Amino acid sequence: MVNEKTAAAIYDTSAYKRSRFAYLCECGFEYFVTLLVTDSFLAYLLQKLGMSESLIGVVSSLISLAFLFELFTVLVVSKVKNIKRFVTVFHTASNLLFLSLFLIPFLPMSASVRVPVSILCILAAYFGNYFVTSMIYNWGNSFVAPGKRAEFSSVKEMVSLLGGFVLSIAFGFISGCYQKADNSDGWFLFSAMAILIFAICDFICLLLIQPPANAVTQTKAPQSGLKDAFHHTLGNKSFVHVVLLCCMWKFAMFFTIGFMGMYKNLLFGLVYAQIINNVGVLARFAFSKPLGRFSDKYSYAKGISLGFVFAAIAFGINIFSAPGAVTKWFVVIYVAFYSLCQAATNQNLLNISYNYVPKEYFVQASAIKNSLSGLVGFSASLLAGRLMTTIQNNGNTFFGIPVYGQQVLSACSFILVLLCLGFNVLVIQKQKTIGR
């Protein structure tokens, strides 16, 4: 009993509190950097660098597969002697590479050279980012009491969501001003300066997090061989079930969400579609902490089940959305419930590995799970894309029934989410855990 009290008391020490706060802020600054190197901001930069629309599409596809870089973590994590130094070097280098993208337009080189250089910078930056993602997560969470991980994860998400919400509006407005003035160079310099500030803050936060204590967390496996790592991950039946669940969920999710942006623009127009998206962000912000507490109280698995219920409602209602005075508003309900689903599933699907994998192998387990499920999700989006094209080529009909492709995709996702829910309730929730 004394040992348990001592172990619990360590989380209330000033060093652990400082490390938690620094990790919380670090996640926010990391997210702020990504805001400037994704979607329309990145597309605008690449276009100015001389890339064609088709090549920008190829680069975007490569970025969407960047999560596979996490697999390299499995090869090296057991050999890393100083996690803090290793993570700080790679993560900071990644941020600086993102920054360098906005400086390329000012370098004295032709477009034929700028294009391959920018692609190399992008891939190297994402490699550095994803390569240490699981390590940072495990390191930062080692200062969080096991019974409060879900709530802490929700607070961490809330910080990123609210900060990102404000900054995305501000960056969009500033970007628009520069574009109206036909001053792309000014926007690139502004973006580079913003990333530099965020990168410095990120770096300081990493320095403020104390090194992982072996008594609490150990990212280095006792046996460094890959065979041993795979034995405790993919050789672990309970963990394999978790990987299968994540793959099923990513397939169900990516089968529809990648096509909803165009659909919302069709139903409401660009301006109102963005307003609806922001309402979803605020809903996710408001319910993140209560959902985190629910998961801490009952279990990560039950938190995931609740998220799947929200997802089923979201995709189910979206089946009936269509242009019309009433039916188009079903998309708003979809956005609200899908946002709640994300709040309930995202962090729980990360934390649930703690229940089935020894802490020495959490990093490897997380990297394997994220990579495999991400690959399945990417494959689902390709398959759904073919189905969408078929429906559109047939004049928005499916088996002779007038319907939009997103309605059909939502019906498929609805069925798949129900399968996920059933598998989670009947298999995952009944598995014996090894702790939290």
Short mmCIF file of C-alpha atoms in Angstrom, two decimals:
data_model
loop_
_atom_site.label_atom_id
_atom_site.label_comp_id
_atom_site.label_asym_id
_atom_site.label_seq_id
_atom_site.Cartn_x
_atom_site.Cartn_y
_atom_site.Cartn_z
CA MET A 1 0.00 0.00 0.00
CA VAL A 2 2.86 2.35 0.81
CA ASN A 3 4.46 1.67 -2.57
CA GLU A 4 1.16 2.38 -4.34
CA LYS A 5 0.76 5.68 -2.48
CA THR A 6 4.34 6.63 -3.27
CA ALA A 7 3.86 5.76 -6.94
CA ALA A 8 0.67 7.85 -7.08
CA ALA A 9 2.24 10.79 -5.24
CA ILE A 10 5.01 11.16 -7.81
CA TYR A 11 2.50 12.48 -10.35
CA ASP A 12 1.80 15.44 -8.04
CA THR A 13 5.42 16.54 -7.87
CA SER A 14 6.41 19.86 -9.44
CA ALA A 15 8.69 18.11 -11.97
CA TYR A 16 5.83 15.94 -13.25
CA LYS A 17 3.38 18.84 -13.32
CA ARG A 18 5.87 20.94 -15.28
CA SER A 19 6.50 18.09 -17.70
CA ARG A 20 2.77 17.56 -18.28
CA PHE A 21 2.19 21.25 -18.94
CA ALA A 22 5.19 21.43 -21.28
CA TYR A 23 3.96 18.36 -23.18
CA LEU A 24 0.48 19.87 -23.43
CA CYS A 25 1.90 23.07 -24.93
CA GLU A 26 4.29 21.16 -27.21
CA CYS A 27 1.38 19.33 -28.83
CA GLY A 28 -0.31 22.65 -29.47
CA PHE A 29 2.74 24.26 -31.09
CA GLU A 30 3.30 21.15 -33.21
CA TYR A 31 -0.28 21.39 -34.44
CA PHE A 32 0.10 25.09 -35.21
CA VAL A 33 3.06 24.32 -37.49
CA THR A 34 1.04 21.74 -39.42
CA LEU A 35 -1.71 24.30 -40.07
CA LEU A 36 0.64 26.17 -42.41
CA VAL A 37 1.91 23.10 -44.29
CA THR A 38 -1.37 21.39 -45.15
CA ASP A 39 -4.41 21.88 -47.38
CA SER A 40 -4.83 25.19 -49.19
CA PHE A 41 -1.77 26.87 -47.64
CA LEU A 42 0.57 24.15 -48.89
CA ALA A 43 -1.17 23.95 -52.27
CA TYR A 44 -0.70 27.71 -52.75
CA LEU A 45 3.00 27.45 -51.92
CA LEU A 46 3.60 24.47 -54.23
CA GLN A 47 1.75 26.21 -57.04
CA LYS A 48 4.01 29.27 -56.68
CA LEU A 49 7.04 26.95 -56.72
CA GLY A 50 6.03 25.85 -60.22
CA MET A 51 4.20 22.59 -59.58
CA SER A 52 1.30 21.57 -61.79
CA GLU A 53 -2.07 20.65 -60.24
CA SER A 54 -1.49 16.99 -61.05
CA LEU A 55 1.92 17.00 -59.35
CA ILE A 56 0.45 18.78 -56.31
CA GLY A 57 -2.10 15.96 -56.15
CA VAL A 58 0.70 13.38 -56.22
CA VAL A 59 2.56 15.22 -53.43
CA SER A 60 -0.65 15.36 -51.37
CA SER A 61 -1.04 11.61 -51.80
CA LEU A 62 2.54 11.04 -50.65
CA ILE A 63 1.87 13.19 -47.59
CA SER A 64 -1.23 11.17 -46.78
CA LEU A 65 0.99 8.07 -46.69
CA ALA A 66 3.61 9.68 -44.45
CA PHE A 67 2.30 7.76 -41.44
CA LEU A 68 4.19 4.72 -42.81
CA PHE A 69 7.38 6.44 -41.62
CA GLU A 70 6.35 5.35 -38.12
CA LEU A 71 7.33 1.80 -39.01
CA PHE A 72 10.99 2.88 -38.92
CA THR A 73 10.47 3.53 -35.22
CA VAL A 74 10.17 -0.21 -34.62
CA LEU A 75 13.67 -0.72 -36.03
CA VAL A 76 15.48 1.81 -33.84
CA VAL A 77 13.54 2.58 -30.65
CA SER A 78 15.13 -0.22 -28.63
CA LYS A 79 18.59 1.09 -29.54
CA VAL A 80 17.94 4.70 -28.49
CA LYS A 81 19.84 5.48 -25.29
CA ASN A 82 18.62 9.04 -24.77
CA ILE A 83 14.97 9.41 -25.78
CA LYS A 84 14.78 13.13 -24.95
CA ARG A 85 17.79 14.08 -27.06
CA PHE A 86 16.81 11.78 -29.93
CA VAL A 87 13.23 13.09 -30.08
CA THR A 88 14.24 16.74 -29.73
CA VAL A 89 16.77 16.56 -32.58
CA PHE A 90 14.43 14.85 -35.07
CA HIS A 91 11.35 16.85 -34.15
CA THR A 92 13.14 20.20 -34.30
CA ALA A 93 14.79 19.26 -37.61
CA SER A 94 11.32 18.42 -38.95
CA ASN A 95 9.96 21.85 -38.00
CA LEU A 96 12.96 23.60 -39.56
CA LEU A 97 12.46 21.67 -42.78
CA PHE A 98 8.84 22.83 -42.87
CA LEU A 99 10.11 26.37 -42.38
CA SER A 100 12.61 25.98 -45.22
CA LEU A 101 9.76 25.27 -47.65
CA PHE A 102 8.68 28.91 -47.42
CA LEU A 103 12.22 30.13 -48.04
CA ILE A 104 12.75 28.12 -51.24
CA PRO A 105 10.96 30.77 -53.39
CA PHE A 106 13.72 33.23 -52.46
CA LEU A 107 16.60 30.95 -53.41
CA PRO A 108 18.35 31.59 -56.76
CA MET A 109 17.30 28.40 -58.54
CA SER A 110 15.13 27.47 -61.48
CA ALA A 111 11.70 25.88 -61.19
CA SER A 112 13.15 22.59 -62.44
CA VAL A 113 15.36 22.54 -59.34
CA ARG A 114 12.88 24.06 -56.88
CA VAL A 115 10.29 21.35 -57.46
CA PRO A 116 12.43 18.30 -56.54
CA VAL A 117 14.07 20.22 -53.68
CA SER A 118 10.68 21.13 -52.21
CA ILE A 119 9.44 17.53 -52.54
CA LEU A 120 12.54 16.26 -50.74
CA CYS A 121 12.04 18.85 -47.97
CA ILE A 122 8.40 17.83 -47.55
CA LEU A 123 9.18 14.11 -47.34
CA ALA A 124 12.14 14.66 -45.00
CA ALA A 125 10.05 16.92 -42.76
CA TYR A 126 7.23 14.41 -42.49
CA PHE A 127 9.72 11.62 -41.91
CA GLY A 128 11.23 13.49 -38.95
CA ASN A 129 7.76 14.20 -37.62
CA TYR A 130 6.25 10.72 -37.83
CA PHE A 131 9.50 8.95 -36.97
CA VAL A 132 9.31 10.18 -33.37
CA THR A 133 5.53 10.58 -32.98
CA SER A 134 5.04 7.42 -30.91
CA MET A 135 8.15 8.16 -28.84
CA ILE A 136 6.89 11.65 -27.93
CA TYR A 137 3.46 10.27 -27.05
CA ASN A 138 4.86 7.60 -24.76
CA TRP A 139 7.39 9.98 -23.20
CA GLY A 140 4.85 12.75 -22.55
CA ASN A 141 2.22 10.36 -21.20
CA SER A 142 4.70 8.84 -18.74
CA PHE A 143 4.09 11.89 -16.53
CA VAL A 144 0.32 11.36 -16.51
CA ALA A 145 -1.34 9.15 -13.89
CA PRO A 146 -2.67 6.00 -15.65
CA GLY A 147 -6.18 6.68 -14.33
CA LYS A 148 -6.25 10.15 -15.87
CA ARG A 149 -4.77 9.54 -19.31
CA ALA A 150 -8.04 9.92 -21.19
CA GLU A 151 -8.92 13.21 -19.47
CA PHE A 152 -5.40 14.57 -20.03
CA SER A 153 -5.58 13.53 -23.69
CA SER A 154 -8.88 15.38 -24.03
CA VAL A 155 -7.44 18.55 -22.49
CA LYS A 156 -4.45 18.27 -24.83
CA GLU A 157 -6.85 17.97 -27.75
CA MET A 158 -8.89 20.94 -26.53
CA VAL A 159 -5.80 23.17 -26.45
CA SER A 160 -4.90 22.23 -30.02
CA LEU A 161 -8.49 22.55 -31.24
CA LEU A 162 -9.14 25.99 -29.77
CA GLY A 163 -5.71 27.34 -30.71
CA GLY A 164 -5.99 25.88 -34.19
CA PHE A 165 -9.52 27.28 -34.57
CA VAL A 166 -8.34 30.82 -33.83
CA LEU A 167 -5.13 30.57 -35.85
CA SER A 168 -6.74 28.99 -38.91
CA ILE A 169 -9.17 31.94 -39.11
CA ALA A 170 -6.33 34.43 -38.58
CA PHE A 171 -4.03 32.74 -41.11
CA GLY A 172 -6.86 32.54 -43.65
CA PHE A 173 -7.57 36.26 -43.28
CA ILE A 174 -3.88 37.26 -43.47
CA SER A 175 -3.30 34.95 -46.44
CA GLY A 176 -6.27 36.52 -48.23
CA CYS A 177 -4.88 40.01 -47.65
CA TYR A 178 -1.51 39.06 -49.14
CA GLN A 179 -3.15 37.36 -52.11
CA LYS A 180 -5.39 40.37 -52.83
CA ALA A 181 -2.27 42.53 -52.79
CA ASP A 182 -0.59 40.01 -55.12
CA ASN A 183 2.22 39.73 -52.56
CA SER A 184 2.97 36.03 -52.32
CA ASP A 185 6.51 36.71 -51.09
CA GLY A 186 5.10 38.61 -48.14
CA TRP A 187 2.89 35.64 -47.22
CA PHE A 188 5.81 33.23 -47.48
CA LEU A 189 7.96 35.38 -45.18
CA PHE A 190 5.08 35.70 -42.72
CA SER A 191 4.56 31.92 -42.74
CA ALA A 192 8.28 31.26 -42.27
CA MET A 193 8.39 33.63 -39.30
CA ALA A 194 5.27 32.05 -37.75
CA ILE A 195 6.71 28.55 -38.11
CA LEU A 196 10.02 29.72 -36.64
CA ILE A 197 8.24 31.11 -33.56
CA PHE A 198 6.19 27.92 -33.14
CA ALA A 199 9.29 25.77 -33.68
CA ILE A 200 11.24 27.66 -31.00
CA CYS A 201 8.34 27.32 -28.56
CA ASP A 202 8.07 23.61 -29.42
CA PHE A 203 11.81 23.19 -28.82
CA ILE A 204 11.62 24.94 -25.44
CA CYS A 205 8.70 22.74 -24.40
CA LEU A 206 10.63 19.59 -25.25
CA LEU A 207 13.56 20.84 -23.16
CA LEU A 208 11.24 21.48 -20.19
CA ILE A 209 9.96 17.89 -20.20
CA GLN A 210 12.18 15.87 -17.92
CA PRO A 211 13.85 12.70 -19.25
CA PRO A 212 11.71 9.56 -18.91
CA ALA A 213 12.27 7.81 -15.59
CA ASN A 214 12.89 4.07 -15.86
CA ALA A 215 10.77 3.51 -12.79
CA VAL A 216 7.72 4.88 -14.54
CA THR A 217 8.27 4.32 -18.23
CA GLN A 218 10.77 2.44 -20.31
CA THR A 219 10.80 2.87 -24.05
CA LYS A 220 13.79 0.61 -24.43
CA ALA A 221 12.82 -3.05 -24.56
CA PRO A 222 14.84 -5.46 -22.41
CA GLN A 223 15.70 -7.45 -25.54
CA SER A 224 16.47 -5.31 -28.54
CA GLY A 225 15.72 -7.84 -31.29
CA LEU A 226 12.90 -7.26 -33.73
CA LYS A 227 11.71 -10.80 -33.12
CA ASP A 228 11.15 -10.01 -29.45
CA ALA A 229 9.33 -6.77 -30.28
CA PHE A 230 6.98 -8.48 -32.73
CA HIS A 231 6.38 -11.27 -30.21
CA HIS A 232 4.98 -8.76 -27.72
CA THR A 233 2.97 -6.89 -30.35
CA LEU A 234 1.76 -8.83 -33.37
CA GLY A 235 2.36 -12.04 -31.45
CA ASN A 236 -0.01 -10.77 -28.76
CA LYS A 237 -3.56 -11.93 -29.57
CA SER A 238 -5.24 -9.18 -27.54
CA PHE A 239 -3.19 -6.48 -29.26
CA VAL A 240 -3.87 -8.00 -32.69
CA HIS A 241 -7.58 -7.61 -31.93
CA VAL A 242 -6.96 -3.93 -31.18
CA VAL A 243 -5.09 -3.52 -34.49
CA LEU A 244 -7.96 -5.23 -36.30
CA LEU A 245 -10.45 -2.88 -34.65
CA CYS A 246 -8.39 0.17 -35.66
CA CYS A 247 -8.17 -1.09 -39.24
CA MET A 248 -11.93 -1.68 -39.38
CA TRP A 249 -12.60 1.79 -37.99
CA LYS A 250 -10.18 3.55 -40.33
CA PHE A 251 -11.76 1.73 -43.28
CA ALA A 252 -15.26 2.79 -42.20
CA MET A 253 -14.17 6.37 -41.52
CA PHE A 254 -12.05 7.05 -44.61
CA PHE A 255 -14.66 5.45 -46.87
CA THR A 256 -16.71 8.64 -46.49
CA ILE A 257 -15.01 11.60 -44.79
CA GLY A 258 -12.62 12.42 -47.63
CA PHE A 259 -15.57 13.22 -49.88
CA MET A 260 -17.67 15.25 -47.45
CA GLY A 261 -15.85 18.55 -48.08
CA MET A 262 -17.09 18.71 -51.65
CA TYR A 263 -20.58 17.68 -50.56
CA LYS A 264 -20.84 20.41 -47.92
CA ASN A 265 -19.72 22.97 -50.49
CA LEU A 266 -22.41 21.70 -52.86
CA LEU A 267 -25.16 21.95 -50.25
CA PHE A 268 -24.20 25.20 -48.53
CA GLY A 269 -21.43 26.93 -50.44
CA LEU A 270 -17.85 27.45 -49.27
CA VAL A 271 -18.49 30.15 -46.64
CA TYR A 272 -21.34 28.38 -44.83
CA ALA A 273 -19.56 25.02 -45.11
CA GLN A 274 -16.63 26.49 -43.18
CA ILE A 275 -19.01 27.85 -40.55
CA ILE A 276 -20.51 24.39 -40.15
CA ASN A 277 -17.03 22.88 -39.80
CA ASN A 278 -16.17 25.40 -37.09
CA VAL A 279 -19.38 24.57 -35.22
CA GLY A 280 -18.22 20.96 -35.27
CA VAL A 281 -14.84 21.99 -33.86
CA LEU A 282 -16.53 23.88 -31.02
CA ALA A 283 -18.80 20.90 -30.26
CA ARG A 284 -15.76 18.64 -30.09
CA PHE A 285 -14.04 21.14 -27.82
CA ALA A 286 -17.02 21.33 -25.45
CA PHE A 287 -17.43 17.57 -25.03
CA SER A 288 -13.80 16.38 -25.12
CA LYS A 289 -13.18 16.59 -21.37
CA PRO A 290 -16.46 14.93 -20.26
CA LEU A 291 -15.83 12.11 -22.73
CA GLY A 292 -12.27 11.77 -21.44
CA ARG A 293 -13.53 11.45 -17.88
CA PHE A 294 -16.03 8.83 -19.01
CA SER A 295 -13.22 6.74 -20.51
CA ASP A 296 -11.05 7.08 -17.39
CA LYS A 297 -13.96 5.97 -15.20
CA TYR A 298 -15.23 3.05 -17.25
CA SER A 299 -12.44 2.06 -19.72
CA TYR A 300 -10.89 3.10 -23.01
CA ALA A 301 -12.85 0.36 -24.77
CA LYS A 302 -16.20 1.65 -23.50
CA GLY A 303 -15.18 5.15 -24.51
CA ILE A 304 -14.53 3.81 -28.01
CA SER A 305 -17.94 2.13 -28.05
CA LEU A 306 -19.57 5.45 -27.21
CA GLY A 307 -17.64 7.05 -30.07
CA PHE A 308 -18.86 4.37 -32.46
CA VAL A 309 -22.46 5.07 -31.41
CA PHE A 310 -21.94 8.74 -32.30
CA ALA A 311 -20.36 7.69 -35.61
CA ALA A 312 -23.30 5.41 -36.44
CA ILE A 313 -25.72 8.28 -35.82
CA ALA A 314 -23.58 10.60 -37.95
CA PHE A 315 -23.29 8.31 -40.97
CA GLY A 316 -26.84 7.06 -40.55
CA ILE A 317 -28.36 10.56 -40.71
CA ASN A 318 -26.06 11.53 -43.57
CA ILE A 319 -27.63 8.83 -45.75
CA PHE A 320 -30.70 11.07 -46.01
CA SER A 321 -28.88 14.34 -46.67
CA ALA A 322 -29.46 15.89 -50.09
CA PRO A 323 -30.02 19.31 -51.69
CA GLY A 324 -33.30 20.63 -50.35
CA ALA A 325 -34.79 23.04 -47.84
CA VAL A 326 -34.84 20.40 -45.08
CA THR A 327 -32.67 17.47 -46.10
CA LYS A 328 -29.48 19.50 -46.53
CA TRP A 329 -29.51 20.31 -42.81
CA PHE A 330 -28.95 16.62 -42.05
CA VAL A 331 -25.31 17.33 -42.89
CA VAL A 332 -25.13 19.70 -39.91
CA ILE A 333 -26.30 16.86 -37.64
CA TYR A 334 -23.69 14.63 -39.29
CA VAL A 335 -20.92 17.15 -38.55
CA ALA A 336 -21.99 17.51 -34.90
CA PHE A 337 -22.12 13.79 -34.16
CA TYR A 338 -18.98 13.01 -36.15
CA SER A 339 -17.15 15.64 -34.10
CA LEU A 340 -18.33 13.94 -30.90
CA CYS A 341 -17.22 10.63 -32.35
CA GLN A 342 -13.71 11.98 -32.94
CA ALA A 343 -13.54 13.28 -29.37
CA ALA A 344 -14.44 9.83 -28.05
CA THR A 345 -12.35 7.64 -30.35
CA ASN A 346 -9.10 9.43 -31.28
CA GLN A 347 -7.29 9.42 -27.95
CA ASN A 348 -8.86 6.19 -26.70
CA LEU A 349 -7.60 4.28 -29.73
CA LEU A 350 -4.11 5.57 -28.89
CA ASN A 351 -4.32 4.89 -25.16
CA ILE A 352 -5.88 1.45 -25.41
CA SER A 353 -2.53 -0.14 -26.28
CA TYR A 354 -1.51 0.48 -22.65
CA ASN A 355 -4.12 -2.13 -21.67
CA TYR A 356 -2.65 -5.00 -23.69
CA VAL A 357 1.04 -4.34 -24.38
CA PRO A 358 3.86 -4.17 -21.79
CA LYS A 359 5.02 -0.57 -21.39
CA GLU A 360 8.45 -1.53 -22.74
CA TYR A 361 6.83 -2.18 -26.13
CA PHE A 362 4.25 0.61 -26.27
CA VAL A 363 6.19 2.66 -28.83
CA GLN A 364 6.58 -0.29 -31.20
CA ALA A 365 2.93 -1.27 -30.72
CA SER A 366 1.70 2.25 -31.39
CA ALA A 367 3.84 2.60 -34.53
CA ILE A 368 2.64 -0.74 -35.92
CA LYS A 369 -1.01 -0.03 -35.15
CA ASN A 370 -0.97 3.48 -36.61
CA SER A 371 0.83 2.41 -39.78
CA LEU A 372 -1.30 -0.64 -40.56
CA SER A 373 -4.61 1.07 -39.82
CA GLY A 374 -3.54 4.16 -41.76
CA LEU A 375 -2.71 2.03 -44.78
CA VAL A 376 -6.12 0.37 -44.59
CA GLY A 377 -7.78 3.80 -44.34
CA PHE A 378 -5.88 5.05 -47.39
CA SER A 379 -6.96 1.95 -49.35
CA ALA A 380 -10.57 2.58 -48.31
CA SER A 381 -10.47 6.12 -49.70
CA LEU A 382 -9.18 4.80 -53.04
CA LEU A 383 -11.94 2.20 -53.21
CA ALA A 384 -14.58 4.76 -52.25
CA GLY A 385 -13.21 7.10 -54.92
CA ARG A 386 -13.88 4.51 -57.60
CA LEU A 387 -17.42 4.02 -56.32
CA MET A 388 -17.98 7.79 -56.33
CA THR A 389 -16.75 8.06 -59.92
CA THR A 390 -19.07 5.25 -61.02
CA ILE A 391 -22.10 6.91 -59.41
CA GLN A 392 -21.26 10.31 -60.91
CA ASN A 393 -20.67 8.83 -64.37
CA ASN A 394 -24.12 7.25 -64.13
CA GLY A 395 -25.72 10.66 -63.59
CA ASN A 396 -25.81 10.42 -59.79
CA THR A 397 -27.72 7.16 -59.76
CA PHE A 398 -27.01 3.86 -58.01
CA PHE A 399 -28.79 0.77 -59.33
CA GLY A 400 -31.21 3.13 -61.04
CA ILE A 401 -31.97 5.09 -57.85
CA PRO A 402 -31.27 8.86 -57.94
CA VAL A 403 -28.72 9.42 -55.19
CA TYR A 404 -25.52 11.30 -54.48
CA GLY A 405 -22.32 9.35 -54.02
CA GLN A 406 -21.82 10.62 -50.46
CA GLN A 407 -25.18 9.13 -49.46
CA VAL A 408 -24.09 5.70 -50.70
CA LEU A 409 -20.70 6.00 -49.04
CA SER A 410 -22.37 7.00 -45.76
CA ALA A 411 -24.61 3.93 -45.95
CA CYS A 412 -21.53 1.74 -46.35
CA SER A 413 -19.77 3.50 -43.47
CA PHE A 414 -22.89 3.13 -41.30
CA ILE A 415 -22.87 -0.66 -41.76
CA LEU A 416 -19.10 -0.84 -41.19
CA VAL A 417 -19.33 1.22 -37.99
CA LEU A 418 -21.98 -1.14 -36.63
CA LEU A 419 -19.57 -4.01 -37.28
CA CYS A 420 -16.85 -2.07 -35.44
CA LEU A 421 -19.18 -1.49 -32.51
CA GLY A 422 -20.13 -5.16 -32.34
CA PHE A 423 -16.50 -6.29 -32.50
CA ASN A 424 -15.50 -3.81 -29.80
CA VAL A 425 -18.31 -4.86 -27.44
CA LEU A 426 -18.05 -8.62 -28.01
CA VAL A 427 -14.25 -8.92 -28.23
CA ILE A 428 -12.24 -5.91 -27.05
CA GLN A 429 -14.33 -5.04 -23.98
CA LYS A 430 -14.16 -8.66 -22.80
CA GLN A 431 -10.38 -9.02 -23.13
CA LYS A 432 -8.30 -9.23 -20.00
CA THR A 433 -6.13 -6.13 -19.55
CA ILE A 434 -2.61 -5.98 -18.14
CA GLY A 435 -3.14 -2.56 -16.58
CA ARG A 436 -3.40 1.05 -17.62
#
